[in-house]
Amino acid sequence: ARMMVAAGGVLRAAPLALASVLLLLQAGGGDAQFTRSAGGENLDGSLDHCNFSGTVRLKGPYSMEPGDAYFSTAHQQRAAVELFITKLNNQHCGVSFGGHNYTVEITSVQDSSSTAIVEEIAKSIVADDTIDFVWGPYSTTLNKPYASVIAESSKLAVLAGASSTAVFQGRPNLFGTLPASPNFFRYAVPALKTMNATRFAYVSELDAPMCGYVEQVIADFGVEKAIGVIIPKEPSEADVFGAVDEIIAEDPDVILTCVYNNACPVFVKGLRDRAYTPKALVMSLCPGTSGFLEAVGADAENIMGVTAWDKSLDATDAIINMTAEEFFYEIRDRIGADAVYHTAASAGAISALVQAIQRADSIDPAAVAAELKLGGFQTVFGEVNFDNNNQFRDPYLLVQYDKSGNTPVIWPKNGLEMVYPMPTWQSQDCRASENCSDIGECQSDGSCLCPGDYEPSGYKCIIIPNEDHQQSPQVKAVCLALFAVNWIISMSAIAWTIHYRRKPVIRASQPVFLVTIAIGTMISSSTILFLIVDDVNDPSHLAESGEYWPATMACRMMLVTYTSGFVLTFAPLFAKLWRVKALMASAKTLKRIRIRSTWLFFLIGGLIVIDLAIVFAWNVNDPLVFSREIISYDENGSPTLSAGACGGNDEMPFIVAILIFHLSMLFFGVYLCFKTRNINSVMSESKYVAVAMISNLQVLALATPVLVIVSGEPVASMFLRSAVIFLNDFGVLNLIFLPKVIALVRGDAIVTSGLTGSSGSKRTRREGDMTTQTGASGTTVSQ
């Protein structure tokens, strides 16, 4: 047809038949081989305006049977070429040169992934003058013998399935659109070096061309090779796992793999089974393929891949006006599998050839080769340019799986950030599951780091309700104020007593006893300080298990301060009243007795010992522990209400013992007040002591049932107990000291009280002691 056009005749191309599968006997092959011709799909009268003048024919071997070793990738490459040629012929009137349009047709011959068969196919193509251009098979393994035959001919060949430089070097009629093997990791290594990766390990199947130059690349960029492991072709699981173990022993930053589709998922499984996560895992060939993603599932996230193409590239074919993304989905619709870079490389190769033919305006191999050398072809594979060996000039891209299973390009940089170091498998499990409810961050151990008011629950972050701890800073402040009032009054009373200790009013009441009472109220009021201690500063929630010691020690100390303070407050009054009663009894018998103050202090000390002995027994046998009890939970199991309190296993016997002892003191004190009611109040204070003791009894009587009622309300219970202590101590201080202050201000004199008569009285004084003396008319008590 071309000869007739050149002679001035016009040959109108007859309608082309639909693509068909033919069974032919290949010359020299000896076996029946499948041959598939594509290029005339759907051509009909609607394309009459194209005025096709003939056909440009291509031919090459493909692995077309599912059982063939290279079937998967070859099937995709053939689909890409057929897609391009179909659109070229049906939508763009084929290829144009010499002022005419020509259809393009490619014939695929079954090669059974055999080097012997591809060599015979190459010989038949070279001998066939009807073939204008030669197409290559997939894999460097098949292309090496195939290219050796084609290179000896004058035919121009496009080998879209070879990456080895040995296939192209010194062969000007051969062109390839896969990046050269030496460039395989030339983006990956420097990209990871920028992330401070320094130690690289690799595993390669035997004779895999991709890793033939990895050690040179590692050396070129000044990083360390940790280990290199070679495994057999088509390795077993044991082979792959053995390589995994060797690499783990070296603990590299980055693992580079040069293994094929079957070994990739096994390698990932080996790493996961051993719970080992490198900082980066860079895999060849597999990333981007649907089979790999199906095999590893969510584990693919953050795995990097070396690829020559991705659908996210900003690339549009200059001939058929198809974008990279459109091409990806067209291929998926055609064959039900995702396009990988080999697929796009084939589409880019056929497009570059067609564009070169149109630029050369000829199908002369030398003219087309010259145009191919110039490059600059816009294709779905990106811009195609060739190096000095006629191989694709640019290095492989570095991609990384995202959560959606896509593989966007991360190097060269295009605005996307590399995830490095790679999250651990446990962390990825977290991400693949609830991903911390998309508000937290999965940690290396698989737990969730949750923000603000959220807390981890498995792989989720759940809202933490505003747990009511039943703590009130305001009530604590009121309790502190009550404590402060009593302390100020107590210290003022002590200072006042010491300052006026030589005044008759003070001497009559004995300053040492007054000071002891004031100290007792201070100690007793200090119990408030321990009552307000809780677990507000317990971020670790130790109180829930009773292990928060600050609050537990406060529980035990308040027993000591309350009991010792109570005794020091009332024992001096009790002892003094008892002494007055004893003197009154001796007066009735007309005997002179002397009761020294030291003996009274022994009495006070004895009462304190009894009280502290009960407390000691309590702390030894059933010590109080502060614990927080969760009262209610929300639907996520988070606490909403809790209460903290001091408690033990069986504290009731000790409470009863202390209560009986204290009530006994109070009742006996009231009895003594009654017996000494006729003594001068400045001397015996019986009236005021009685009022104080009765006041204490009233407060306890009223507070006890209320304390029982509010026992489940920590804030109310804390305030009520503080108020009881405050009122007891405040009442004692005012009833004991205020009358003396008033008497001192008024200048009242100490008046003796006759017990049996009003005449003939006489007073004698001995510092620190109290005596009775009888006379003719009656009895006087003097101090």
Short mmCIF file of C-alpha atoms in Angstrom, two decimals, residues 28-29 42 61 80-81 150 174 222 265 334 367 380 554 676 755:
data_model
loop_
_atom_site.label_atom_id
_atom_site.label_comp_id
_atom_site.label_asym_id
_atom_site.label_seq_id
_atom_site.Cartn_x
_atom_site.Cartn_y
_atom_site.Cartn_z
CA GLY A 28 11.31 -22.96 13.49
CA GLY A 29 9.31 -23.15 16.71
CA ASN A 42 -14.98 -1.39 15.74
CA PRO A 61 5.95 -12.09 21.98
CA ALA A 80 -2.38 -1.15 27.58
CA VAL A 81 -1.11 -1.36 24.00
CA ILE A 150 16.63 -8.03 16.84
CA LEU A 174 16.42 -0.73 20.54
CA GLY A 222 27.49 7.55 51.48
CA PRO A 265 3.45 -10.72 50.91
CA ARG A 334 -10.84 -3.79 30.68
CA ALA A 367 14.32 8.54 10.90
CA VAL A 380 0.14 8.71 30.23
CA ALA A 554 -4.09 12.11 106.99
CA THR A 676 -18.31 22.14 143.04
CA LEU A 755 -19.18 26.59 152.69
#
